[in-house]
Amino acid sequence: MKKTKKPKLAVWKFSSCDGCQLSLLDCEDELLAVASAIDIANFPEASRAVSKGPYDISLVEGSITTPHDAERIHKIRRQSKTLITIGACANAGGIQALRNFKDVKEFTSIVYATPEYISTLSKSTPISDHVHVDFQLHGCPIDKYQLVEVLNAFLNGRKPNTPAYSVCIECKRRGIICRTVAFSQICLGPVTHAGCNALCPSYDRGCFGCFGPKETPNTTSFADYWSKLGMTDRDLVRKFRSINAYAKEFRLESEAHEG
Amino acid sequence: MKTKEPLPTPTVTIERKNLDVLFSALIKNGYNVIGPTVREGAIVYDLITASNNMPVGYTQEQNAGKYKLVKHGDQSVFGFNTAPLSWKKFLHPPTLELCHSHRDRNSVTITTPKIEPQKHAFVGVRPCDLAAISVLDKVFIASPYTDVGYQARRSDVFIVAVNCGQAAGTCFCVSMQTGPGATKGFDIALTEIIEKDRHYFVAEPGTDQGETILKSVPHKEANIYELKAAESQLENTAEQMGRKVDTTNIAELLTNNSDHARWQEVAKRCLTCGNCTMVCPTCFCSTIEDVTDLSGDNASRIRKWDSCFTLGFSYIHGGSIRSSVMSRYRQWLTHKFSSWHHQFGTSGCVGCGRCITWCPVAIDVTEELKAIRSNEQTNPSTKSTKEKQ
Ligand code: SF4
Ligand code: SF4
Ligand code: SF4
């Protein structure tokens, strides 16, 4: 790595809350190391200085919700050697993808005084629906250690350690007492992608599924089990239809319980 | 571990009030005492220093997919069964750095963390967990490749076993012939007896060290009445077993039924979450993660508990061998109850019941085995040799 030209990194924002990009600023101790290893060429949250593409790595946050977004993402792809999407919005459409289950015109007519001015797509979609994505980093927001790990892996030409198994595996490695078994609390951990190190269970809460579906998620069995314990279809829909509502396996499961 | 055949003669009794003398004797001998304690709504194993750290008056209810900490009527200190995570976490840590490398201009230096022997006294090891520790010893020490870290962590462990005075709803040690009484692998084995006006322990030394420690605790030689009380308690517990497994030719049963329809059925329910393997006291699999710093000059190799339920576990060039849920569940159950015998000359299951309790959709190994046995669907002979796992 030494003495060679520093790789150029750009951060892009689409429909999102900025929380994921802020994880990069949140890296505190690691940030200086990141800044010395890479050239941050475009990162509006951190600096107004912009340098031109092409970029070695583009981090893309947010989902595609407007016709303008849909064009812009292609331009970004053309300028980026590696494109990494970060967070639930970029990977699955985000919380704003709740509109995908309804008619967006209805919302705009209620929310805006002059809905004619609103130019929006009927669906909020993940970046990968529009362009080729090299790597998806999950989370809402992403975990800063995983972000450093991914940048680190790309800089060093190795595979990032971001396993797709369940949150339960991280939960048990930490020795946390299972929310489901010991407290009858619904926890999406068994169907959710690891990465947060079982943050919610460590604070006595069931997993909310921020990291999206794990590898081979058996949402059907999970939902069956909870309905047998008395959970209503309405509550099951709400469980699966949150931050990762439009991620395929969660979407199909919520649809299966809809009236 | 020098284990000698326990003799009936040196068995003694220790009054409840002197249990703390046992703790101080262990501490005086340089041991960190690890034992049961209440934490976060469960009884777990952690560092303790005296008997008032223990779950006095607590027990737990366990059933498939259910665990509940409850108050007991009496003042027992061992009135419960197994903790969610077994002693495995101390002997085979969930996360461990194996080595570190540093690169400079012309060389690479590799350092391995110093393996510190740990002087731990495990207090309250159940007979099933004793059997599990002896399985881990076979896997990590007595196999062609010794895990030196495990060996170091294990070599100075002092074990105070405790016989079970009750069984949990998920226990089946009787079927697996590991309990409810400890027969070997301990330094001291206790049986807790609570009578109307007396609370005491029948204590049996299993090793010379055990005998020495016992000598420093006020005791009396156990009389026939006390020995009988301990014995009848064990008989009671054996009758309370929450679960049962017919182990007749179990290794063959599973290899011969690798195409049984039940595998597809359980695959519909299994979440491949890996909880069963994490809590199992004998599951030893791990994965390796290599991490670097941003410059690439420093790298670490980290070992973490893994599970045969992950896709990465069976990943080789081109993809994962066990991509279906069916193949992953079958691997787990078949390894535990069948191929483990060929590999290590013992069952991989000790009947502790943890995998049943901690499965978030209440899958029960004893039920799965029963379903296969009750309706055998033996493979055509060609298949049975080809498809062992
Ligand atoms: S608390 Fe949730 S994540 Fe942790 S083991 Fe239980 S189900 Fe899995
Ligand atoms: S397979 Fe289940 S019952 Fe058997 S030792 Fe493992 S966790 Fe305990
Ligand atoms: S058997 Fe239960 S605990 Fe084990 S992987 Fe399947 S769902 Fe998880």
XYZ file of C-alpha atoms and ligand atoms in Angstrom:
672
model
C 0.000 0.000 0.000
C 2.806 2.361 0.894
C 3.912 5.197 -1.337
C 1.518 4.195 -4.075
C -1.187 6.662 -5.016
C -3.920 6.692 -2.430
C -7.213 5.210 -3.564
C -9.968 7.739 -4.057
C -13.162 7.365 -2.074
C -16.472 9.070 -2.743
C -19.593 9.024 -0.596
C -22.987 9.505 -2.266
C -26.372 10.111 -0.813
C -29.800 9.215 -2.104
C -33.063 8.928 -0.157
C -31.861 8.364 3.387
C -31.344 9.901 6.802
C -27.526 10.292 6.560
C -27.019 7.977 9.517
C -24.882 5.554 7.549
C -22.515 8.190 6.146
C -22.235 9.577 9.633
C -20.938 6.181 10.746
C -17.839 7.051 8.766
C -17.402 10.301 10.705
C -18.214 8.351 13.833
C -15.148 6.198 13.299
C -13.228 8.681 15.473
C -10.056 6.755 16.299
C -10.044 4.951 12.998
C -10.975 8.030 10.966
C -7.469 9.450 10.904
C -6.112 6.136 9.743
C -8.818 5.960 7.078
C -8.062 9.511 5.977
C -4.373 8.773 5.706
C -4.913 5.578 3.739
C -7.456 6.921 1.283
C -8.136 10.156 -0.477
C -11.649 11.252 0.444
C -12.577 12.830 -2.834
C -16.227 13.497 -2.305
C -18.006 13.433 1.045
C -20.445 16.348 1.382
C -21.243 15.520 5.031
C -17.589 16.037 5.939
C -16.181 18.570 3.524
C -17.248 20.779 0.641
C -14.095 20.003 -1.292
C -14.933 17.802 -4.242
C -12.488 16.208 -6.583
C -13.430 14.709 -9.875
C -13.884 11.062 -10.652
C -13.214 8.359 -11.497
C -13.244 6.945 -7.965
C -11.750 3.720 -6.685
C -14.486 3.169 -4.137
C -17.937 4.711 -4.020
C -20.010 4.302 -0.896
C -23.657 4.753 -1.750
C -26.250 5.529 0.883
C -29.992 5.787 0.313
C -32.619 4.401 -2.011
C -33.850 5.462 -5.418
C -37.125 7.370 -5.078
C -37.137 9.981 -7.875
C -36.552 9.940 -11.640
C -33.512 12.147 -11.015
C -32.051 9.591 -8.580
C -32.506 6.895 -11.171
C -30.353 8.811 -13.633
C -27.763 9.959 -11.143
C -26.937 6.454 -9.894
C -25.892 5.446 -13.432
C -23.488 8.380 -13.616
C -21.999 7.364 -10.286
C -21.640 3.765 -11.380
C -19.785 4.860 -14.516
C -17.285 6.797 -12.404
C -16.724 4.079 -9.778
C -14.408 1.113 -9.947
C -16.001 -0.473 -6.874
C -19.469 0.455 -5.738
C -20.474 -0.459 -2.195
C -23.985 0.180 -0.953
C -24.325 0.947 2.734
C -27.397 0.537 4.884
C -30.970 -0.673 4.640
C -32.083 2.167 2.304
C -29.445 1.451 -0.310
C -29.744 -2.323 0.024
C -33.485 -2.771 0.380
C -35.274 0.555 -0.144
C -35.348 1.555 3.534
C -38.297 2.548 5.710
C -39.514 4.749 2.835
C -40.203 1.537 0.917
C -43.362 1.214 3.028
C -44.876 3.250 0.185
C -44.281 0.260 -2.098
C -47.181 -1.502 -0.435
C -49.571 1.413 -1.048
C -50.377 4.027 -3.645
C -47.832 6.833 -3.306
C -50.232 9.353 -4.892
C -52.498 8.940 -1.933
C -49.663 9.921 0.412
C -48.546 12.947 -1.607
C -52.112 14.229 -1.815
C -52.453 14.071 1.965
C -48.999 15.375 2.888
C -48.364 18.169 0.386
C -50.404 21.301 -0.308
C -49.577 21.165 -4.002
C -48.883 17.526 -4.792
C -48.402 18.394 -8.492
C -44.943 19.721 -7.632
C -43.854 16.380 -6.273
C -41.926 14.287 -8.706
C -41.504 10.882 -7.158
C -41.411 7.284 -8.270
C -44.133 4.908 -7.179
C -41.595 2.729 -5.378
C -38.505 3.223 -3.249
C -36.002 0.742 -4.602
C -32.554 -0.563 -3.688
C -29.510 0.554 -5.665
C -29.008 -2.975 -6.961
C -32.312 -2.703 -8.867
C -30.631 -0.046 -11.011
C -26.917 -0.736 -11.317
C -24.422 -3.471 -10.549
C -23.379 -3.393 -6.896
C -20.036 -4.890 -5.892
C -20.725 -5.241 -2.201
C -23.616 -4.617 0.167
C -22.923 -3.589 3.737
C -26.034 -4.091 5.846
C -27.475 -2.310 8.847
C -29.652 0.579 9.944
C -27.373 2.241 10.496
C -24.360 0.228 9.431
C -21.922 -0.768 12.137
C -18.835 1.437 12.093
C -16.475 -1.442 12.781
C -17.911 -3.297 9.814
C -17.480 -0.211 7.652
C -13.815 0.064 8.588
C -13.519 -3.689 8.024
C -14.974 -3.404 4.511
C -12.766 -0.448 3.522
C -9.851 -2.236 5.030
C -10.592 -5.435 3.110
C -10.900 -3.553 -0.182
C -7.678 -1.657 0.429
C -5.834 -4.855 1.282
C -7.380 -6.958 -1.455
C -9.007 -9.452 0.890
C -12.499 -10.656 1.647
C -14.360 -8.620 4.263
C -15.446 -10.485 7.397
C -19.147 -9.715 7.297
C -20.779 -13.126 7.676
C -24.398 -13.595 6.606
C -25.365 -16.014 9.360
C -27.888 -15.210 12.084
C -27.678 -12.589 14.827
C -28.123 -15.525 17.247
C -24.568 -16.677 16.591
C -23.180 -13.317 17.704
C -25.671 -13.263 20.568
C -24.559 -16.638 21.904
C -20.864 -15.872 21.489
C -21.483 -12.907 23.797
C -23.306 -15.125 26.286
C -26.490 -13.066 26.171
C -29.569 -14.759 27.618
C -31.997 -15.378 24.772
C -34.902 -12.909 24.723
C -37.186 -15.389 23.018
C -36.570 -18.453 25.135
C -36.161 -16.838 28.560
C -38.500 -13.850 28.211
C -41.015 -14.835 25.493
C -40.086 -11.694 23.605
C -40.232 -11.754 19.816
C -36.729 -11.408 18.427
C -35.935 -11.410 14.703
C -32.380 -12.590 15.436
C -32.836 -16.105 14.006
C -33.789 -14.728 10.568
C -31.605 -11.622 10.577
C -28.154 -11.048 9.091
C -25.396 -10.729 11.706
C -23.278 -7.612 11.968
C -24.488 -5.598 14.975
C -22.990 -8.053 17.480
C -26.476 -8.602 18.931
C -26.858 -5.006 20.045
C -30.572 -5.092 20.918
C -30.548 -8.411 22.788
C -27.631 -7.025 24.816
C -29.993 -4.218 25.901
C -32.825 -6.606 26.773
C -34.717 -6.129 23.523
C -35.545 -8.517 20.740
C -33.809 -7.928 17.407
C -35.662 -5.534 15.082
C -34.097 -6.941 11.914
C -32.069 -3.845 10.965
C -29.484 -5.875 9.080
C -32.107 -7.505 6.855
C -32.614 -11.178 6.048
C -29.785 -13.584 6.852
C -28.619 -16.288 4.449
C -31.409 -18.874 3.873
C -33.858 -17.205 6.283
C -36.749 -19.447 7.251
C -39.237 -16.667 7.877
C -42.172 -19.027 7.319
C -41.277 -21.297 10.209
C -40.451 -18.298 12.361
C -43.854 -16.730 11.684
C -45.686 -20.051 12.146
C -44.098 -20.488 15.539
C -45.139 -17.024 16.691
C -48.675 -17.394 15.366
C -48.957 -20.608 17.339
C -47.885 -18.631 20.404
C -50.759 -16.254 19.702
C -49.285 -13.484 17.591
C -51.777 -11.977 15.165
C -51.224 -11.642 11.425
C -51.388 -7.902 11.813
C -48.507 -7.928 14.288
C -46.509 -10.303 12.096
C -46.938 -7.940 9.159
C -45.652 -5.101 11.307
C -42.683 -7.152 12.488
C -41.475 -7.933 8.986
C -42.536 -4.626 7.505
C -40.168 -2.126 9.013
C -36.713 -0.945 8.025
C -36.154 -3.855 5.666
C -39.773 -4.159 4.543
C -38.844 -4.437 0.862
C -36.008 -6.954 1.292
C -37.309 -9.965 -0.601
C -37.741 -12.548 2.170
C -39.186 -10.072 4.664
C -41.523 -8.659 2.001
C -42.833 -12.091 1.022
C -43.412 -12.991 4.657
C -45.296 -9.795 5.439
C -47.418 -10.264 2.308
C -48.269 -13.802 3.386
C -49.909 -12.431 6.538
C -51.778 -9.602 4.940
C -55.561 -9.882 5.171
C -6.245 -34.994 35.309
C -5.459 -37.914 37.540
C -8.745 -39.614 38.104
C -8.889 -42.558 40.377
C -11.806 -44.833 41.010
C -13.842 -43.068 43.688
C -13.755 -45.037 46.908
C -16.807 -45.273 49.082
C -14.792 -44.956 52.299
C -13.472 -41.376 52.260
C -16.917 -39.972 51.501
C -17.700 -37.268 54.046
C -20.412 -34.788 54.922
C -20.040 -31.022 55.055
C -22.631 -28.831 56.708
C -24.125 -26.014 54.611
C -22.511 -23.355 56.805
C -19.096 -24.781 55.924
C -19.586 -24.523 52.175
C -17.829 -21.167 52.330
C -14.819 -22.834 53.897
C -14.607 -24.936 50.750
C -14.644 -21.735 48.705
C -11.888 -20.168 50.783
C -9.829 -23.359 50.587
C -10.042 -23.215 46.797
C -9.211 -19.533 46.728
C -6.320 -20.063 49.141
C -4.985 -22.691 46.757
C -4.878 -20.108 43.998
C -8.073 -20.977 42.149
C -10.494 -18.541 40.565
C -13.816 -20.019 41.515
C -16.375 -20.180 38.728
C -19.840 -21.263 39.653
C -23.535 -20.669 39.200
C -24.941 -17.227 39.844
C -28.095 -15.343 38.861
C -27.566 -12.830 36.070
C -29.973 -11.257 33.578
C -32.841 -13.527 34.518
C -30.971 -16.812 34.280
C -28.538 -18.965 36.216
C -25.172 -18.667 34.497
C -21.594 -19.703 35.319
C -19.392 -16.810 36.292
C -16.698 -15.777 38.750
C -17.962 -16.160 42.337
C -16.246 -15.887 45.698
C -18.720 -17.166 48.252
C -21.908 -19.152 48.534
C -24.019 -16.002 48.810
C -23.165 -15.304 45.145
C -24.960 -18.526 44.291
C -28.595 -18.926 43.230
C -29.819 -19.602 46.768
C -33.469 -20.575 46.601
C -33.660 -20.359 42.828
C -34.410 -22.955 40.246
C -35.277 -22.908 36.594
C -38.004 -24.413 34.470
C -36.911 -25.717 31.110
C -38.879 -27.046 28.236
C -38.589 -27.008 24.459
C -37.952 -23.373 23.537
C -38.663 -22.227 27.103
C -36.551 -21.224 30.082
C -37.777 -19.551 33.216
C -35.956 -18.546 36.373
C -38.172 -19.233 39.371
C -37.971 -19.072 43.161
C -37.788 -22.381 44.900
C -39.443 -23.054 48.215
C -36.182 -24.025 49.959
C -32.695 -22.637 50.595
C -30.882 -24.958 48.194
C -27.768 -23.658 46.441
C -27.805 -26.274 43.677
C -31.551 -26.583 43.181
C -31.443 -26.133 39.414
C -29.855 -27.917 36.455
C -27.859 -26.506 33.566
C -26.843 -22.951 32.679
C -27.603 -21.648 29.157
C -23.938 -21.751 28.138
C -21.882 -24.647 29.381
C -18.332 -24.736 30.773
C -17.185 -24.883 27.146
C -16.948 -21.100 27.090
C -14.055 -21.206 29.583
C -12.169 -24.083 27.977
C -12.836 -23.221 24.332
C -13.506 -19.459 24.297
C -16.087 -18.091 21.816
C -13.526 -15.656 20.359
C -9.780 -16.039 20.552
C -6.786 -14.436 18.857
C -4.513 -17.190 17.581
C -1.667 -15.146 16.190
C -0.623 -11.723 15.119
C 1.676 -10.737 12.286
C 3.584 -7.586 11.629
C 5.179 -6.626 8.343
C 7.892 -4.066 7.865
C 10.120 -3.196 4.946
C 11.917 -6.526 4.662
C 10.342 -8.988 6.990
C 7.238 -10.402 8.548
C 7.159 -11.270 12.252
C 4.552 -13.610 13.599
C 3.781 -13.666 17.296
C 1.391 -15.890 19.185
C -0.276 -14.666 22.360
C 1.222 -16.232 25.468
C -0.871 -19.147 26.588
C -1.510 -18.483 30.245
C -2.439 -21.539 32.262
C -5.584 -20.673 34.146
C -6.231 -21.951 37.619
C -9.978 -22.297 37.569
C -12.167 -24.198 39.979
C -15.466 -25.080 38.326
C -18.036 -25.436 41.085
C -21.355 -27.070 40.311
C -20.468 -29.143 37.253
C -23.392 -31.461 36.493
C -22.714 -35.089 35.538
C -23.803 -34.461 31.921
C -21.350 -31.574 31.749
C -18.582 -33.728 33.215
C -19.198 -36.108 30.345
C -19.142 -33.166 27.944
C -15.775 -31.991 29.282
C -14.393 -35.473 28.790
C -15.691 -35.372 25.189
C -13.932 -32.040 24.633
C -10.758 -33.541 26.122
C -10.944 -36.293 23.509
C -11.481 -33.789 20.719
C -8.836 -31.277 21.698
C -6.213 -33.267 23.576
C -6.428 -36.951 22.747
C -6.783 -36.484 18.988
C -3.809 -36.523 16.607
C -3.636 -32.730 16.803
C -3.574 -31.308 20.297
C -4.965 -27.849 20.778
C -2.242 -26.484 23.054
C -4.402 -23.580 24.171
C -7.187 -25.897 25.268
C -4.689 -28.159 26.954
C -3.258 -25.248 28.929
C -6.677 -23.935 29.916
C -7.791 -27.415 30.917
C -4.723 -28.673 32.755
C -5.262 -26.782 35.996
C -9.026 -26.977 36.283
C -10.310 -28.230 39.612
C -13.763 -29.716 39.308
C -16.380 -29.713 42.031
C -19.188 -31.735 40.505
C -22.691 -31.741 41.874
C -25.110 -34.614 41.543
C -28.560 -33.656 40.396
C -31.278 -33.509 43.024
C -33.896 -32.801 40.389
C -34.170 -33.043 36.611
C -35.251 -30.314 34.221
C -37.935 -30.852 31.616
C -35.338 -31.186 28.887
C -32.898 -33.529 30.672
C -32.147 -37.022 29.336
C -28.807 -37.954 30.915
C -30.219 -41.323 31.974
C -30.674 -42.277 28.310
C -27.183 -41.116 27.444
C -25.748 -42.831 30.561
C -24.031 -39.700 31.810
C -26.063 -38.946 34.940
C -27.767 -38.018 37.194
C -24.843 -39.060 39.441
C -21.187 -38.271 38.747
C -18.952 -41.319 38.475
C -15.655 -39.949 37.184
C -13.822 -36.874 35.984
C -14.184 -34.763 39.160
C -11.987 -33.734 42.052
C -14.901 -33.562 44.453
C -18.524 -34.570 43.898
C -21.238 -33.098 46.088
C -24.802 -34.170 46.766
C -26.923 -31.508 48.391
C -29.336 -32.763 51.010
C -31.989 -30.656 52.653
C -33.833 -32.134 55.594
C -36.267 -30.583 58.003
C -33.606 -29.285 60.332
C -30.404 -29.974 58.497
C -28.847 -28.763 55.225
C -25.623 -30.561 54.256
C -23.565 -32.036 51.450
C -22.341 -35.550 50.941
C -18.868 -35.019 49.481
C -16.895 -37.647 47.639
C -13.285 -37.018 46.616
C -12.331 -38.162 43.117
C -8.643 -37.260 43.137
C -5.838 -36.733 45.629
C -6.191 -32.952 45.242
C -9.871 -33.310 45.953
C -9.120 -35.257 49.086
C -6.603 -32.648 50.256
C -9.043 -29.788 49.746
C -11.787 -31.718 51.535
C -9.509 -32.286 54.501
C -9.224 -28.542 55.021
C -13.006 -28.182 55.302
C -14.750 -29.203 58.545
C -16.290 -32.592 57.792
C -17.412 -35.874 59.237
C -17.267 -39.291 57.737
C -20.583 -39.967 56.049
C -22.742 -42.516 57.815
C -24.918 -45.092 56.154
C -28.022 -42.994 56.640
C -26.498 -40.000 54.828
C -25.149 -42.167 52.012
C -28.593 -43.698 51.573
C -30.186 -40.245 51.472
C -27.827 -39.260 48.650
C -28.525 -42.487 46.816
C -32.282 -42.256 47.018
C -32.146 -38.665 45.828
C -30.368 -39.852 42.678
C -32.985 -42.536 42.146
C -35.675 -39.897 42.387
C -33.961 -37.648 39.890
C -33.491 -40.515 37.449
C -37.247 -40.998 37.495
C -37.911 -37.342 36.768
C -36.116 -37.229 33.394
C -38.034 -34.860 31.158
C -36.933 -36.602 27.958
C -35.870 -40.052 26.838
C -33.887 -41.429 23.899
C -33.696 -45.037 22.813
C -29.998 -45.374 21.982
C -30.046 -48.951 20.690
C -27.810 -49.041 17.602
C -28.348 -45.337 17.253
C -25.242 -44.767 15.110
C -26.493 -47.234 12.503
C -30.049 -45.994 12.776
C -29.045 -42.569 11.531
C -26.591 -43.648 8.834
C -29.186 -46.075 7.512
C -31.899 -43.437 7.416
C -30.148 -40.556 5.707
C -32.998 -40.272 3.209
C -35.770 -40.453 5.793
C -38.709 -38.148 5.095
C -38.410 -36.693 8.588
C -35.307 -34.727 7.557
C -37.395 -32.760 5.066
C -40.048 -32.209 7.684
C -37.698 -30.836 10.333
C -36.021 -28.680 7.677
C -39.329 -26.864 7.281
C -39.154 -25.846 10.939
C -35.428 -25.307 11.458
C -34.260 -21.684 11.184
C -30.559 -22.605 10.740
C -29.930 -20.027 13.450
C -27.185 -22.131 15.063
C -28.387 -21.705 18.652
C -28.381 -25.458 19.276
C -24.727 -25.800 18.334
C -23.664 -22.734 20.307
C -25.229 -24.029 23.532
C -24.196 -27.652 23.023
C -21.396 -28.418 25.489
C -19.609 -30.691 23.009
C -19.944 -28.756 19.734
C -16.411 -27.594 19.068
C -16.410 -26.158 15.551
C -14.869 -22.817 14.855
C -14.093 -20.536 11.956
C -11.091 -18.345 11.301
C -11.250 -14.661 10.478
C -8.170 -12.824 9.316
C -8.274 -9.133 10.045
C -5.838 -6.410 9.039
C -5.311 -2.800 9.920
C -5.749 -0.206 7.201
C -2.077 -0.141 6.261
C -2.046 -3.910 5.905
C 1.066 -4.031 8.079
C -0.618 -5.702 11.006
C -2.824 -8.729 10.766
C -4.518 -10.964 13.301
C -5.974 -14.407 13.002
C -9.109 -14.728 15.129
C -10.883 -17.954 15.932
C -14.628 -17.804 16.583
C -17.244 -20.397 17.398
C -18.903 -21.495 14.176
C -21.848 -23.748 13.452
C -22.649 -26.436 10.909
C -25.879 -24.481 10.356
C -24.114 -21.648 8.522
C -23.521 -21.686 4.774
C -19.919 -20.616 5.250
C -19.236 -23.749 7.291
C -19.344 -26.044 4.281
C -18.085 -23.521 1.754
C -15.403 -24.775 -0.565
C -14.379 -23.571 -3.992
C -17.548 -23.050 -5.968
C -20.078 -22.935 -3.160
C -21.465 -24.477 -0.009
C -21.847 -28.225 0.098
C -24.746 -28.120 2.529
C -26.896 -25.509 0.896
C -30.229 -27.042 1.919
C -31.558 -26.698 5.437
C -32.248 -30.429 5.367
C -28.593 -31.289 4.836
C -27.513 -28.953 7.631
C -29.958 -30.298 10.204
C -29.093 -33.872 9.204
C -25.391 -33.127 9.565
C -25.915 -31.831 13.103
C -28.056 -34.666 14.388
C -26.102 -37.379 12.589
C -22.779 -36.071 13.800
C -23.941 -35.819 17.419
C -25.536 -39.247 17.649
C -23.814 -41.271 14.963
C -20.577 -40.297 13.244
C -19.183 -38.952 16.542
C -18.909 -42.578 17.648
C -16.685 -43.401 14.663
C -14.677 -40.219 15.050
C -14.098 -40.113 18.810
C -15.354 -43.437 20.120
C -18.150 -41.833 22.121
C -21.510 -40.181 21.668
C -21.409 -36.483 20.849
C -24.546 -36.005 22.903
C -24.469 -36.162 26.694
C -28.184 -35.556 27.235
C -27.957 -32.092 28.806
C -31.031 -30.873 26.915
C -29.650 -27.401 26.169
C -30.305 -27.601 22.433
C -33.961 -28.359 23.183
C -34.393 -25.522 25.650
C -32.601 -22.881 23.590
C -34.019 -23.613 20.133
C -36.141 -20.559 19.332
C -38.715 -22.733 17.550
C -38.647 -25.583 20.087
C -37.120 -28.279 17.892
C -36.401 -31.278 20.092
C -33.644 -33.754 19.166
C -35.361 -36.498 21.159
C -38.548 -36.062 19.124
C -36.631 -36.124 15.837
C -34.845 -39.327 16.835
C -38.105 -40.904 17.924
C -39.773 -40.020 14.624
C -36.962 -41.659 12.671
C -36.894 -44.768 14.801
C -40.643 -45.276 14.840
C -40.783 -45.468 11.091
C -37.433 -46.531 9.706
C -36.895 -45.823 6.025
C -33.633 -47.609 5.434
C -31.686 -46.422 2.430
C -30.991 -48.742 -0.461
C -27.606 -50.273 0.428
C -25.655 -48.324 -2.204
C -26.732 -45.044 -0.728
C -25.954 -45.813 2.855
C -22.227 -46.017 2.171
C -22.134 -43.003 -0.099
C -24.150 -40.564 1.921
C -22.838 -40.812 5.419
C -23.071 -37.144 6.189
S -32.056 -13.073 21.779
Fe -32.604 -13.092 19.621
S -30.624 -13.011 18.587
Fe -30.214 -13.679 20.673
S -30.259 -15.958 20.538
Fe -32.321 -15.238 21.148
S -33.438 -15.172 19.234
Fe -31.278 -15.176 18.692
S -26.968 -32.457 21.449
Fe -28.306 -31.224 22.779
S -28.755 -32.540 24.531
Fe -26.999 -33.421 23.465
S -25.187 -32.603 24.503
Fe -25.639 -31.223 22.761
S -26.973 -29.625 23.607
Fe -26.940 -31.302 25.092
S -32.586 -26.780 15.449
Fe -33.397 -24.918 16.419
S -31.613 -23.935 17.367
Fe -30.839 -25.444 15.903
S -30.491 -24.266 14.026
Fe -32.549 -25.183 13.887
S -33.925 -23.591 14.691
Fe -31.845 -23.021 15.342
